[in-house]
GROMACS .gro file of C-alpha atoms in nm:
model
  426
    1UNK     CA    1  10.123 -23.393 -12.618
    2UNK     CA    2  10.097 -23.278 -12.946
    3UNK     CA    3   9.785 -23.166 -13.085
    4UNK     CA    4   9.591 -23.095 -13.385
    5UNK     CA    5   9.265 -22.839 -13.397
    6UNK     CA    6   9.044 -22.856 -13.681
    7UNK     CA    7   8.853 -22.578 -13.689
    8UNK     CA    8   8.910 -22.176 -13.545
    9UNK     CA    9   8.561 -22.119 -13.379
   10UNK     CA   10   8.439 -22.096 -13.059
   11UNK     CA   11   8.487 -22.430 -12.978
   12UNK     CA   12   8.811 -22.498 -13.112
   13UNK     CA   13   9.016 -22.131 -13.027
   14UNK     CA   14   8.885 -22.234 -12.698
   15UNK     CA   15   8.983 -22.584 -12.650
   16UNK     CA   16   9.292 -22.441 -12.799
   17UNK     CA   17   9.399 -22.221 -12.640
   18UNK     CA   18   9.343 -22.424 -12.312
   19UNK     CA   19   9.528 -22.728 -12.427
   20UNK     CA   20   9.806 -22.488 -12.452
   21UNK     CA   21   9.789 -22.334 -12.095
   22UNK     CA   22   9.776 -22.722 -11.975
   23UNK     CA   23  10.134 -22.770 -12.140
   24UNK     CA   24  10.032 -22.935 -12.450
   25UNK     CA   25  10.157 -22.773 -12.793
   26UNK     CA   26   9.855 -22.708 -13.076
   27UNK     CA   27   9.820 -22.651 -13.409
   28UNK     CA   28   9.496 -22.517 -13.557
   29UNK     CA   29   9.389 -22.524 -13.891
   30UNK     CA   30   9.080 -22.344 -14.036
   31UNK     CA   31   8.987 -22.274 -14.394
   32UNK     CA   32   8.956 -21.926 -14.343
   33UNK     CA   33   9.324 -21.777 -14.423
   34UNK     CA   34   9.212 -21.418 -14.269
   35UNK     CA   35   9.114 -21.573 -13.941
   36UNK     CA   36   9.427 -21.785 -13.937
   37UNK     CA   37   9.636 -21.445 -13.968
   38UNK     CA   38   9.450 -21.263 -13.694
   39UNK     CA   39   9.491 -21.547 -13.463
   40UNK     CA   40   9.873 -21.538 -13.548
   41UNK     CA   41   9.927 -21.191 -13.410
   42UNK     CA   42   9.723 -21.248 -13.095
   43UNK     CA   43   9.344 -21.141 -13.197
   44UNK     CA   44   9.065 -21.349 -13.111
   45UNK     CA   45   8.739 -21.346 -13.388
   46UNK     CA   46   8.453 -21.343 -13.085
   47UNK     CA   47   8.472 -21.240 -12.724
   48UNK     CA   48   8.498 -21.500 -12.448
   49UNK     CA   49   8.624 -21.347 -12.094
   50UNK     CA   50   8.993 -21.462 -12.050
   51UNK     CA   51   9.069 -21.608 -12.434
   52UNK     CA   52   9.284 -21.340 -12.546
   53UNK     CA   53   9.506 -21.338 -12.295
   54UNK     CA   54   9.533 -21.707 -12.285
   55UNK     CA   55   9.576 -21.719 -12.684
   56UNK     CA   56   9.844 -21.444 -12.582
   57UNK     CA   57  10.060 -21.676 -12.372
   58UNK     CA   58  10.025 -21.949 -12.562
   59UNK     CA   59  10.175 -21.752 -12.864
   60UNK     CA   60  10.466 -21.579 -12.658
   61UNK     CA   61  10.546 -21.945 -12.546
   62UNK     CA   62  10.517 -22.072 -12.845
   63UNK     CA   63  10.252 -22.338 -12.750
   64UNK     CA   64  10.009 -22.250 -13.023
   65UNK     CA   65  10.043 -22.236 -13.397
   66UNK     CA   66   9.800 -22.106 -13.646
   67UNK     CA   67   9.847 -22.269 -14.008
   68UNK     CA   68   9.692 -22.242 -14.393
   69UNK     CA   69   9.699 -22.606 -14.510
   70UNK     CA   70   9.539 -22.896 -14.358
   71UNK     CA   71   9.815 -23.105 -14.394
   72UNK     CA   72  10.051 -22.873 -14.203
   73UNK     CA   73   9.819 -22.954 -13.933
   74UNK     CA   74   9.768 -23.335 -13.922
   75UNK     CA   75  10.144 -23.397 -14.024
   76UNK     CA   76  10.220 -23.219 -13.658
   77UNK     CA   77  10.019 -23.460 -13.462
   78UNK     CA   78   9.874 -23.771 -13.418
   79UNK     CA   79   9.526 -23.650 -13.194
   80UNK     CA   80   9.344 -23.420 -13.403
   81UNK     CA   81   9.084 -23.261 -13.281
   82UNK     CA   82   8.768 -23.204 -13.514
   83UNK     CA   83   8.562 -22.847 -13.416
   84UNK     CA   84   8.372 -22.746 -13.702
   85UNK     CA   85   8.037 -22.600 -13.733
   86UNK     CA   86   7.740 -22.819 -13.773
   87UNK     CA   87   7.478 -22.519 -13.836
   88UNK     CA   88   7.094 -22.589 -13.852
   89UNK     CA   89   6.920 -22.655 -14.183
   90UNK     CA   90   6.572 -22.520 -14.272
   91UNK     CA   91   6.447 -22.871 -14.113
   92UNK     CA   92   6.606 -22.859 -13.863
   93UNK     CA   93   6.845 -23.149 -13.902
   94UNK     CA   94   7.256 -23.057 -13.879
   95UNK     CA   95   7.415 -22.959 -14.184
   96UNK     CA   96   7.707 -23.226 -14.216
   97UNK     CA   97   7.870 -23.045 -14.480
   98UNK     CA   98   8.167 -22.906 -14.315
   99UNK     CA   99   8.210 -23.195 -14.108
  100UNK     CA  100   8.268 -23.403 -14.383
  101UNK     CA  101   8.467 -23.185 -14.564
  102UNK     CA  102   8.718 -23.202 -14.269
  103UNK     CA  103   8.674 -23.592 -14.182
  104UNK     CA  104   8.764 -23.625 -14.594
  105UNK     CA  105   9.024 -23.450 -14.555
  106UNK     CA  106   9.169 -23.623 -14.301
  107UNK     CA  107   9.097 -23.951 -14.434
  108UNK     CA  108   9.331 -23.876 -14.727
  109UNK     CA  109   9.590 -23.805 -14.514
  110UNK     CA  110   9.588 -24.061 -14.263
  111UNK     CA  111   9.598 -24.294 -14.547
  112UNK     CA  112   9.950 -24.305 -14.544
  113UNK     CA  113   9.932 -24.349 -14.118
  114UNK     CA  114   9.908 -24.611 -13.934
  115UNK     CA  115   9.579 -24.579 -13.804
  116UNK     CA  116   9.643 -24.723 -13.496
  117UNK     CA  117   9.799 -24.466 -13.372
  118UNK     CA  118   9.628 -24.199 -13.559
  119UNK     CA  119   9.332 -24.052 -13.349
  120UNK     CA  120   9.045 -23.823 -13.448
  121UNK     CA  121   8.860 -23.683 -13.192
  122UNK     CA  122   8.526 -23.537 -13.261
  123UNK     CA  123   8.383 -23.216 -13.053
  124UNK     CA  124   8.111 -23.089 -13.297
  125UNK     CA  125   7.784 -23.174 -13.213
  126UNK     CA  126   7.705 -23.408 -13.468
  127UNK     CA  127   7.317 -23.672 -13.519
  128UNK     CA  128   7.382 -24.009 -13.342
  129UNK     CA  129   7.538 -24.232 -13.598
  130UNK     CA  130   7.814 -24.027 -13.717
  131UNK     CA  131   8.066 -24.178 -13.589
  132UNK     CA  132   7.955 -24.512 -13.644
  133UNK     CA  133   7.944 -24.412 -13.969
  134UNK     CA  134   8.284 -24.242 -14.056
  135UNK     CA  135   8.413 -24.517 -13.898
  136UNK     CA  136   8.235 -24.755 -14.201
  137UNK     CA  137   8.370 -24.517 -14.444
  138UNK     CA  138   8.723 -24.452 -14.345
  139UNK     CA  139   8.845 -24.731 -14.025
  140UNK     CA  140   9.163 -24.777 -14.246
  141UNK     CA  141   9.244 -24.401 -14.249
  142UNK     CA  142   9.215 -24.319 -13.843
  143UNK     CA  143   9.046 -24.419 -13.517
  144UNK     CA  144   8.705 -24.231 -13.445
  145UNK     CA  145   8.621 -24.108 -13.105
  146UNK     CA  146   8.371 -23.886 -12.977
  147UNK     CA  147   8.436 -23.612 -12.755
  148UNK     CA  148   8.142 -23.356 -12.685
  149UNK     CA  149   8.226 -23.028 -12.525
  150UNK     CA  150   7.983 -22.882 -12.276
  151UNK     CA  151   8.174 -22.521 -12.304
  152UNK     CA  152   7.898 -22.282 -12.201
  153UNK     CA  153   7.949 -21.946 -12.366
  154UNK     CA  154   8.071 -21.670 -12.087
  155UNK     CA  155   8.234 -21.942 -11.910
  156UNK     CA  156   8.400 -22.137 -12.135
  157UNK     CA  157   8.727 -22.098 -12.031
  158UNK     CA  158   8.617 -22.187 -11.621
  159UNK     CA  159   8.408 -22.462 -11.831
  160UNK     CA  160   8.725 -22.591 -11.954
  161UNK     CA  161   8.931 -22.620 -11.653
  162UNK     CA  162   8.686 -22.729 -11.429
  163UNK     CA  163   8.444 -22.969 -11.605
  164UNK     CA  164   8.105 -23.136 -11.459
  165UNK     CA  165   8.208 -23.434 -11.656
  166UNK     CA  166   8.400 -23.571 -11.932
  167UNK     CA  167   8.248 -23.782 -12.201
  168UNK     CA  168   8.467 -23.999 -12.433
  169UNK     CA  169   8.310 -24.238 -12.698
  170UNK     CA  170   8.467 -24.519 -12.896
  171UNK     CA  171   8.387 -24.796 -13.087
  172UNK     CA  172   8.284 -25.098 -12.842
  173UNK     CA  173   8.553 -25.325 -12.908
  174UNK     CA  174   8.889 -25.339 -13.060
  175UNK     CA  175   9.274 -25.304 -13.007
  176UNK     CA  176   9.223 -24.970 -13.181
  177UNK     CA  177   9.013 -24.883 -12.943
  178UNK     CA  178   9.205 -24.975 -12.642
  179UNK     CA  179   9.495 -24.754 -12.797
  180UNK     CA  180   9.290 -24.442 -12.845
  181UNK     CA  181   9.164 -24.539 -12.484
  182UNK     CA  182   9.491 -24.499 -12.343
  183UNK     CA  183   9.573 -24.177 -12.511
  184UNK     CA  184   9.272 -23.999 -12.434
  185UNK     CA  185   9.285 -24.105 -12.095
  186UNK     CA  186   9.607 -23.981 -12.048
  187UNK     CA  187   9.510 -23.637 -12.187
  188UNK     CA  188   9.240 -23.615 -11.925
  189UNK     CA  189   9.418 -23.763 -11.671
  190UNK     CA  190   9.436 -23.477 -11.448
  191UNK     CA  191   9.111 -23.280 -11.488
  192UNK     CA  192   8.959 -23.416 -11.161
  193UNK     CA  193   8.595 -23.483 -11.286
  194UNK     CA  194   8.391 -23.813 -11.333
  195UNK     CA  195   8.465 -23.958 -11.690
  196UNK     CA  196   8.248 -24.112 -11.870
  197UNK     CA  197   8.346 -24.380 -12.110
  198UNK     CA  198   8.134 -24.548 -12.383
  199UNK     CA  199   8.000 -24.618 -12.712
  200UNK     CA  200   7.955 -24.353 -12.989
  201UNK     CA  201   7.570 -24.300 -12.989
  202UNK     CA  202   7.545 -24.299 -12.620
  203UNK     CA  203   7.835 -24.014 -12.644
  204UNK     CA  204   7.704 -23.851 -12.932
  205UNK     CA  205   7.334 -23.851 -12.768
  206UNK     CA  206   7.445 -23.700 -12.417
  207UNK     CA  207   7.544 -23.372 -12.570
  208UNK     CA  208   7.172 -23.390 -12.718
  209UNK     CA  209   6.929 -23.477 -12.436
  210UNK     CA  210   7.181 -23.213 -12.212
  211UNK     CA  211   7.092 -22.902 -12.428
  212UNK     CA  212   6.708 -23.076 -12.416
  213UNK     CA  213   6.681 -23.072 -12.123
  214UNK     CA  214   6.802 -22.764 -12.026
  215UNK     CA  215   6.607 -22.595 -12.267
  216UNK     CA  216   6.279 -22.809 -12.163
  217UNK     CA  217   6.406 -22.648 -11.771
  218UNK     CA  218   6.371 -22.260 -11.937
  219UNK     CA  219   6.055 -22.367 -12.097
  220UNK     CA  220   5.883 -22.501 -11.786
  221UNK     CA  221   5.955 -22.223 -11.568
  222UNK     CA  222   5.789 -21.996 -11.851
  223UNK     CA  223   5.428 -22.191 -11.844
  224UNK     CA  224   5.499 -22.161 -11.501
  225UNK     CA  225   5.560 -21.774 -11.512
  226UNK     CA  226   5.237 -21.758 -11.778
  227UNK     CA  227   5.031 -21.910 -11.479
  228UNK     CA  228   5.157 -21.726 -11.237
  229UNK     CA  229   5.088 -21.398 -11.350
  230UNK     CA  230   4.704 -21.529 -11.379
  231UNK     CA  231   4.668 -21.666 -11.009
  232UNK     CA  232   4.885 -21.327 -10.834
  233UNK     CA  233   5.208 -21.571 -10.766
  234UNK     CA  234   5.554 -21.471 -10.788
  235UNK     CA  235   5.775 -21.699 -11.028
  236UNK     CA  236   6.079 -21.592 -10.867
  237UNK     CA  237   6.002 -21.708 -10.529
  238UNK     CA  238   5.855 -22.041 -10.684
  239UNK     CA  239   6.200 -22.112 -10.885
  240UNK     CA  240   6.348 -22.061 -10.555
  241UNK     CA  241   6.102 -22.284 -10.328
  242UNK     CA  242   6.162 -22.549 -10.661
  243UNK     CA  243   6.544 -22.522 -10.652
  244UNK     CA  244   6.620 -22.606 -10.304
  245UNK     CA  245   6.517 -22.956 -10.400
  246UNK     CA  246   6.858 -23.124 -10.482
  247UNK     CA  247   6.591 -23.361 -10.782
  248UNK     CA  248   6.563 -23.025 -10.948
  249UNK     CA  249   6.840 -22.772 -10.888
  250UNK     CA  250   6.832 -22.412 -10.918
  251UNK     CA  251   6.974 -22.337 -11.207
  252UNK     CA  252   6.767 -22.300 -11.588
  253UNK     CA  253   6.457 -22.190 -11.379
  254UNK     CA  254   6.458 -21.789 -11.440
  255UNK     CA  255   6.156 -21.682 -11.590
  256UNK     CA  256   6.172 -21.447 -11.920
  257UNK     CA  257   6.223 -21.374 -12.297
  258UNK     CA  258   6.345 -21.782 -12.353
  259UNK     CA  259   6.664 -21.933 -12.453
  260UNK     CA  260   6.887 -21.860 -12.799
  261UNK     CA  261   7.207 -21.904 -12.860
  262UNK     CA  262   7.452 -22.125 -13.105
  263UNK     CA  263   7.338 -22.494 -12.927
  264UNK     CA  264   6.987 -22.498 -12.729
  265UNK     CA  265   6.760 -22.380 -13.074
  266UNK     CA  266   7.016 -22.563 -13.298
  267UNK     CA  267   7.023 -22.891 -13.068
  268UNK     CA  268   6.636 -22.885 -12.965
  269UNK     CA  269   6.558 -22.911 -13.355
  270UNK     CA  270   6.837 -23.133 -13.419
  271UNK     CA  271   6.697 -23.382 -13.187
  272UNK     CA  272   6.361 -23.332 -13.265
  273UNK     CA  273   6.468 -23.433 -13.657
  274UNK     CA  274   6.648 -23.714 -13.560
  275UNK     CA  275   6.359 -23.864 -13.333
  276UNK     CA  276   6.185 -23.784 -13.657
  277UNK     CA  277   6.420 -23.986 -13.881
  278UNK     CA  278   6.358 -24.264 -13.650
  279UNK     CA  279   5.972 -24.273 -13.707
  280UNK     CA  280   5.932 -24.147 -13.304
  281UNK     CA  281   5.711 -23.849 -13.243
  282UNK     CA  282   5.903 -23.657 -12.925
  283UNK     CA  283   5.601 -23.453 -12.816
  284UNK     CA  284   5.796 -23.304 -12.536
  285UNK     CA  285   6.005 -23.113 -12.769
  286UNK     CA  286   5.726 -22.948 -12.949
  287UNK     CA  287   5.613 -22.819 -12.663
  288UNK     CA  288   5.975 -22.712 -12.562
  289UNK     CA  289   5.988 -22.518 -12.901
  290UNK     CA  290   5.659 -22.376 -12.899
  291UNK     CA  291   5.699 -22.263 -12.558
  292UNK     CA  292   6.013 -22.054 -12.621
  293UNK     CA  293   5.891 -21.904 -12.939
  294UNK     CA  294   5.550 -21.760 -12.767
  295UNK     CA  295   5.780 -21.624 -12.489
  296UNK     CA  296   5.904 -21.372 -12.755
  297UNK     CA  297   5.567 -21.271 -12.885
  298UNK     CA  298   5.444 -21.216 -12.491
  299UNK     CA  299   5.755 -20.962 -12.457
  300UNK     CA  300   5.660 -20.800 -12.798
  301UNK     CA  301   5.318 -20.755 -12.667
  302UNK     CA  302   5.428 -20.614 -12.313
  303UNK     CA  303   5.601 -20.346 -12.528
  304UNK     CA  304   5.336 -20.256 -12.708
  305UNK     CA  305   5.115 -20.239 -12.466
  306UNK     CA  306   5.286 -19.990 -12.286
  307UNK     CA  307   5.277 -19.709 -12.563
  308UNK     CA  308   5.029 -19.448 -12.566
  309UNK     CA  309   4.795 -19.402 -12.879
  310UNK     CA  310   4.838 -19.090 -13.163
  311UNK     CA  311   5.216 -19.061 -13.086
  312UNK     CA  312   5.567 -19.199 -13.257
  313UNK     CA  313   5.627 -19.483 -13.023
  314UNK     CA  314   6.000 -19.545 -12.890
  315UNK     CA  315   6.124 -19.838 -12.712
  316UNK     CA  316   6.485 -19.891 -12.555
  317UNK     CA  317   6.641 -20.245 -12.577
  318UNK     CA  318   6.874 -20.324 -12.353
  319UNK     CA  319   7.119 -20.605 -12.489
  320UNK     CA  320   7.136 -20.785 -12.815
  321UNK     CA  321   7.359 -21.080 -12.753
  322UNK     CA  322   7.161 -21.434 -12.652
  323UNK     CA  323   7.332 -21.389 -12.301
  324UNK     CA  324   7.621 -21.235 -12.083
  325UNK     CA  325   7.964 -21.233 -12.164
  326UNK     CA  326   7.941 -21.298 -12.562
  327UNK     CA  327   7.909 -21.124 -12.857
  328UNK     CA  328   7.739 -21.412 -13.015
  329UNK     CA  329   7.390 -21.294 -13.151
  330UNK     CA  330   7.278 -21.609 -13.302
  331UNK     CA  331   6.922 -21.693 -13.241
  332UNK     CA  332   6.907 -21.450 -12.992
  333UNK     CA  333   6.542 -21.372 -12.846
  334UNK     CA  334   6.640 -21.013 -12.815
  335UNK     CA  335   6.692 -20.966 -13.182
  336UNK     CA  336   6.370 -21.198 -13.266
  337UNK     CA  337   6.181 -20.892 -13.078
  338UNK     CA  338   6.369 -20.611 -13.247
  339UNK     CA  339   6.251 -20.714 -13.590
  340UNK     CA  340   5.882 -20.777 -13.501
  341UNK     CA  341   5.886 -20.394 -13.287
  342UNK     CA  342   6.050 -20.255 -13.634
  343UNK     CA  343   5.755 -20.441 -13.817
  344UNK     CA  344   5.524 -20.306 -13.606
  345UNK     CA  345   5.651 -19.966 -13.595
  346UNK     CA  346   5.825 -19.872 -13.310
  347UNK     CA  347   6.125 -19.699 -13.311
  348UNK     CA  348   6.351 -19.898 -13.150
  349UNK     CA  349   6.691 -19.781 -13.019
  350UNK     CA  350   6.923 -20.124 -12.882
  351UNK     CA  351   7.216 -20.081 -12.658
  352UNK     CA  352   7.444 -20.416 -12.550
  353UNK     CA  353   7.820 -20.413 -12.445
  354UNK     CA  354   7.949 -20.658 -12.714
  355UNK     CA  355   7.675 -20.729 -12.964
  356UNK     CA  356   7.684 -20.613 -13.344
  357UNK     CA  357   7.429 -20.555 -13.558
  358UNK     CA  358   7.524 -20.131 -13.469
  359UNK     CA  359   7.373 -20.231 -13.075
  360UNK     CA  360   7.724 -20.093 -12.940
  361UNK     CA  361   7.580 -19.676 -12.910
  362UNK     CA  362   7.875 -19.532 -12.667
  363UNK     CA  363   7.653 -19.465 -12.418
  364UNK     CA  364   7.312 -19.623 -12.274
  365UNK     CA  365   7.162 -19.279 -12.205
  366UNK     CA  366   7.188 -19.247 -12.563
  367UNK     CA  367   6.944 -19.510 -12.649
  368UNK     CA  368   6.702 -19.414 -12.351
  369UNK     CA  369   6.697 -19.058 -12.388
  370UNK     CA  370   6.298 -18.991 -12.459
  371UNK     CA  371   6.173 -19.339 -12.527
  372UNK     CA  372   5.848 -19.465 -12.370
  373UNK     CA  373   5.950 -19.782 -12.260
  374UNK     CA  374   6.336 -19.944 -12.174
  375UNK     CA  375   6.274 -20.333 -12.203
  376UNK     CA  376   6.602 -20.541 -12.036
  377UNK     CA  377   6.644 -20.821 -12.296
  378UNK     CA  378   6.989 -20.927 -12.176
  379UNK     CA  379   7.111 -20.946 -11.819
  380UNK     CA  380   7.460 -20.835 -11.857
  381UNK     CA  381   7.581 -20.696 -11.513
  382UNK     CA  382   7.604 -20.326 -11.677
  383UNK     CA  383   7.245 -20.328 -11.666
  384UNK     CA  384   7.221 -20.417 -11.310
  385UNK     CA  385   7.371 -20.124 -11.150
  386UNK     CA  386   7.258 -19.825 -11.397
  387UNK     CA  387   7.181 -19.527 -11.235
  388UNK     CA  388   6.813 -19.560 -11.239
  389UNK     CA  389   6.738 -19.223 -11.114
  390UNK     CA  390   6.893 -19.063 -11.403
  391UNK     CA  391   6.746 -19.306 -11.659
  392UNK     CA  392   6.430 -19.177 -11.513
  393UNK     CA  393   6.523 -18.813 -11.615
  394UNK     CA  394   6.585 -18.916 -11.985
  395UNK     CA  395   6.312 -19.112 -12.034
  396UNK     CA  396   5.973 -18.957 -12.206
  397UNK     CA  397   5.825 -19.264 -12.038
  398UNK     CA  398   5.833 -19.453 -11.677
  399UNK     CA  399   5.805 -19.815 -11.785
  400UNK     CA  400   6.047 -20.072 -11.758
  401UNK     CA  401   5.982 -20.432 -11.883
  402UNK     CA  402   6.249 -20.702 -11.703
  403UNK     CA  403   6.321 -20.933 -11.978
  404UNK     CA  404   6.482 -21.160 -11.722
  405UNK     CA  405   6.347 -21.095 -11.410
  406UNK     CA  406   6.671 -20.951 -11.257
  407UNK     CA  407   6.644 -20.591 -11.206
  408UNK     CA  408   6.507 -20.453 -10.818
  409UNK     CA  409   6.155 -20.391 -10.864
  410UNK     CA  410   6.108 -20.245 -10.536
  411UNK     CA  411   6.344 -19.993 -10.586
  412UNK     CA  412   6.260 -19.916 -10.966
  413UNK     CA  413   5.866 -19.870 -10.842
  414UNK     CA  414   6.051 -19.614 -10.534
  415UNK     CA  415   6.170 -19.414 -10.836
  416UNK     CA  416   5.853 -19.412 -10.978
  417UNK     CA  417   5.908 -19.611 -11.253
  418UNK     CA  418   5.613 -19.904 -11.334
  419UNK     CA  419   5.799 -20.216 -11.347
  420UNK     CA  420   5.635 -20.498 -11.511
  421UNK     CA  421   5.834 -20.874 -11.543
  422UNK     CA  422   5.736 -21.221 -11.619
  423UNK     CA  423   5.533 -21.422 -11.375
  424UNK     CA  424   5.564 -21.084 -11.104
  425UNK     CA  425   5.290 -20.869 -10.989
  426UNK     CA  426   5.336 -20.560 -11.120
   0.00000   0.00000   0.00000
């Protein structure tokens, strides 16, 4: 098929750049001429395990197109997929604004369409309603349907291939409909996964109470963790005892520093506006927020509590992305704990494979040499097999705070380091 792409982000270089390796041919269009021009010769904006090299195929077989003008990129196709950014506003509730911009934009073209067979197909995470309402707005221009991706960042490209699920929304009845049916369920056809096929709000609210829930899974384990550590229980070996029931699953229950990211803050809030908006007090989400947030000021006070008085205090962070595998720094915890040490005044020296904000130092040693305390803020396999002993040598201190409950304690307290997590005896 031939494809449109709305949007060069995470989201929509990825689905990209994996339509491509599935055969189809894409176009992508993004208002951002500089990004456009990178992507041309082969370089990727953000770092995502395997995306280069796919975007790198795709180019040398001539699969994937980059292009300035919107029009360039809807005249190539009739399935256009919308990827845009719907970013968090002070309130919490999605800013629309480049959503709109593109769904305008689109509308003006498809004008001159038959709209039949014209298809827009909507992956940004968007408030229930939207597509109920561009479809008010502009059902002569194109047929709406609502797509949510479920790409998890470090895995996006496995994500891709191998979904859990797909989720495809559209209006509840109408020939339109039934064409847009056909097409998307032809695009699909061979990703062997349940699909899931119904109205727009119910599509538009799965992507919501997913990200909920998996956030209100991190949050859990963390009051867990906070009660642990008052009773002498170990939170690991309770997330374990807890997974092994299939009702509950293993995975979301590590005890630490909280979740961050581009989707679990941003969709949390979202949904907590919208329930809002709908005069319905969602209590649970509060406590989801409130939860996370205090996990941040716990790790801030483990730090601090491990300094000795009358002396310049000196922490080691390791990591600064949100998780594994990115680069992406957006609401991560580990930078949330970097600004209140620096308020406090610590000096704080950060080390992470991929994250910016100057955390890249060449070498870890260089951010541990003499500092009192090394706190692991991000889990990122590097970490996991330092040479311990050594670190030991460079430190001024012997205390290491596990951020996430990953690193060997029982070796680390053999080196004769004091290793404190969250929810562990010490």
């Amino acid at each position: 098929m031939k494809i449109g792409i709305i949007g060069a982000g995470y989201v929509g270089i990825v689905t990209g750049v994996c339509l491509a390796e599935k055969g189809h041919t894409v176009v992508c269009y993004d208002i951002d001429s500089t990004k456009m021009r990178a992507l041309k010769k082969g370089r990727v904006p953000f770092y995502e395990p395997k995306v280069a090299d796919l975007l790198s195929v795709a180019l040398k077989k001539g699969r994937i197109d980059f292009v300035h003008a919107l029009n360039q990129c809807l005249s190539y196709s009739k399935i256009v997929f919308v990827c845009v950014g719907t970013p968090p506003r002070e309130n919490g509730s999605a800013d629309m604004s480049y959503f709109y911009k593109a769904i305008s934009g689109i509308a003006i073209f498809g004008k001159d369409v038959k709209n039949s067979e014209f298809i827009v197909v909507n992956k940004s995470t968007v408030p229930v309603g939207t597509a109920r309402d561009v479809h008010k707005h502009f059902r002569k221009c194109f047929t709406v349907v609502s797509n949510p991706e479920f790409l998890r960042e470090g895995k996006a490209v496995s994500d891709f291939f191998n979904p859990d699920r797909i989720v495809l929304g559209f209006e509840d009845q109408s020939e339109k409909s039934a064409g847009a049916r056909k097409q998307l369920t032809a695009l699909y056809e061979k990703f062997d996964c349940p699909k899931i096929i119904t109205n727009w709000e119910t599509a538009e609210l799965i992507k919501y109470a997913s990200n909920a829930y998996l956030a209100t899974k991190i949050s859990f384990i963390n009051e867990i963790a906070a009660l642990s550590e008052r009773v002498r229980a170990d939170v690991k070996t309770i997330a374990k005892g807890m997974g092994f029931d299939p009702r509950i699953g293993k995975e979301f229950l590590r005890a630490g520093i909280g979740y961050g990211g581009s989707c679990f803050p941003k969709d949390v809030r979202a949904l907590q506006s919208l329930s809002r908006g709908k005069r319905y007090s969602f209590k649970l989400l509060k406590s989801v927020i409130d939860v996370n947030n205090q996990q941040r000021k716990i790790a801030v006070e483990k730090i601090m509590s491990a300094f000795s008085k009358n002396r310049v205090k000196r922490a080691a962070i390791l990591g600064a992305t949100f998780k594994p595998d990115t680069d992406d720094v957006r609401e991560s915890a580990s930078i949330a704990i970097i600004k209140e040490l620096h308020i406090r005044g610590v000096n704080v020296r950060v080390f992470d494979p991929q994250g910016s904000l100057n955390a890249r130092r060449e070498l870890v040693e260089d951010a541990v040499r003499g500092v009192d305390v090394v706190f692991l803020a991000t889990e990122w396999k590097e970490f996991l097999c330092l040479d311990w002993k050594k670190m030991k040598v460079l430190m001024r201190g012997d205390i290491i705070i596990d951020g996430r409950n990953v690193l060997d304690q029982r070796e680390l307290t053999r080196l004769g380091f004091r290793y404190e997590g969250f929810g562990v005896s010490s």
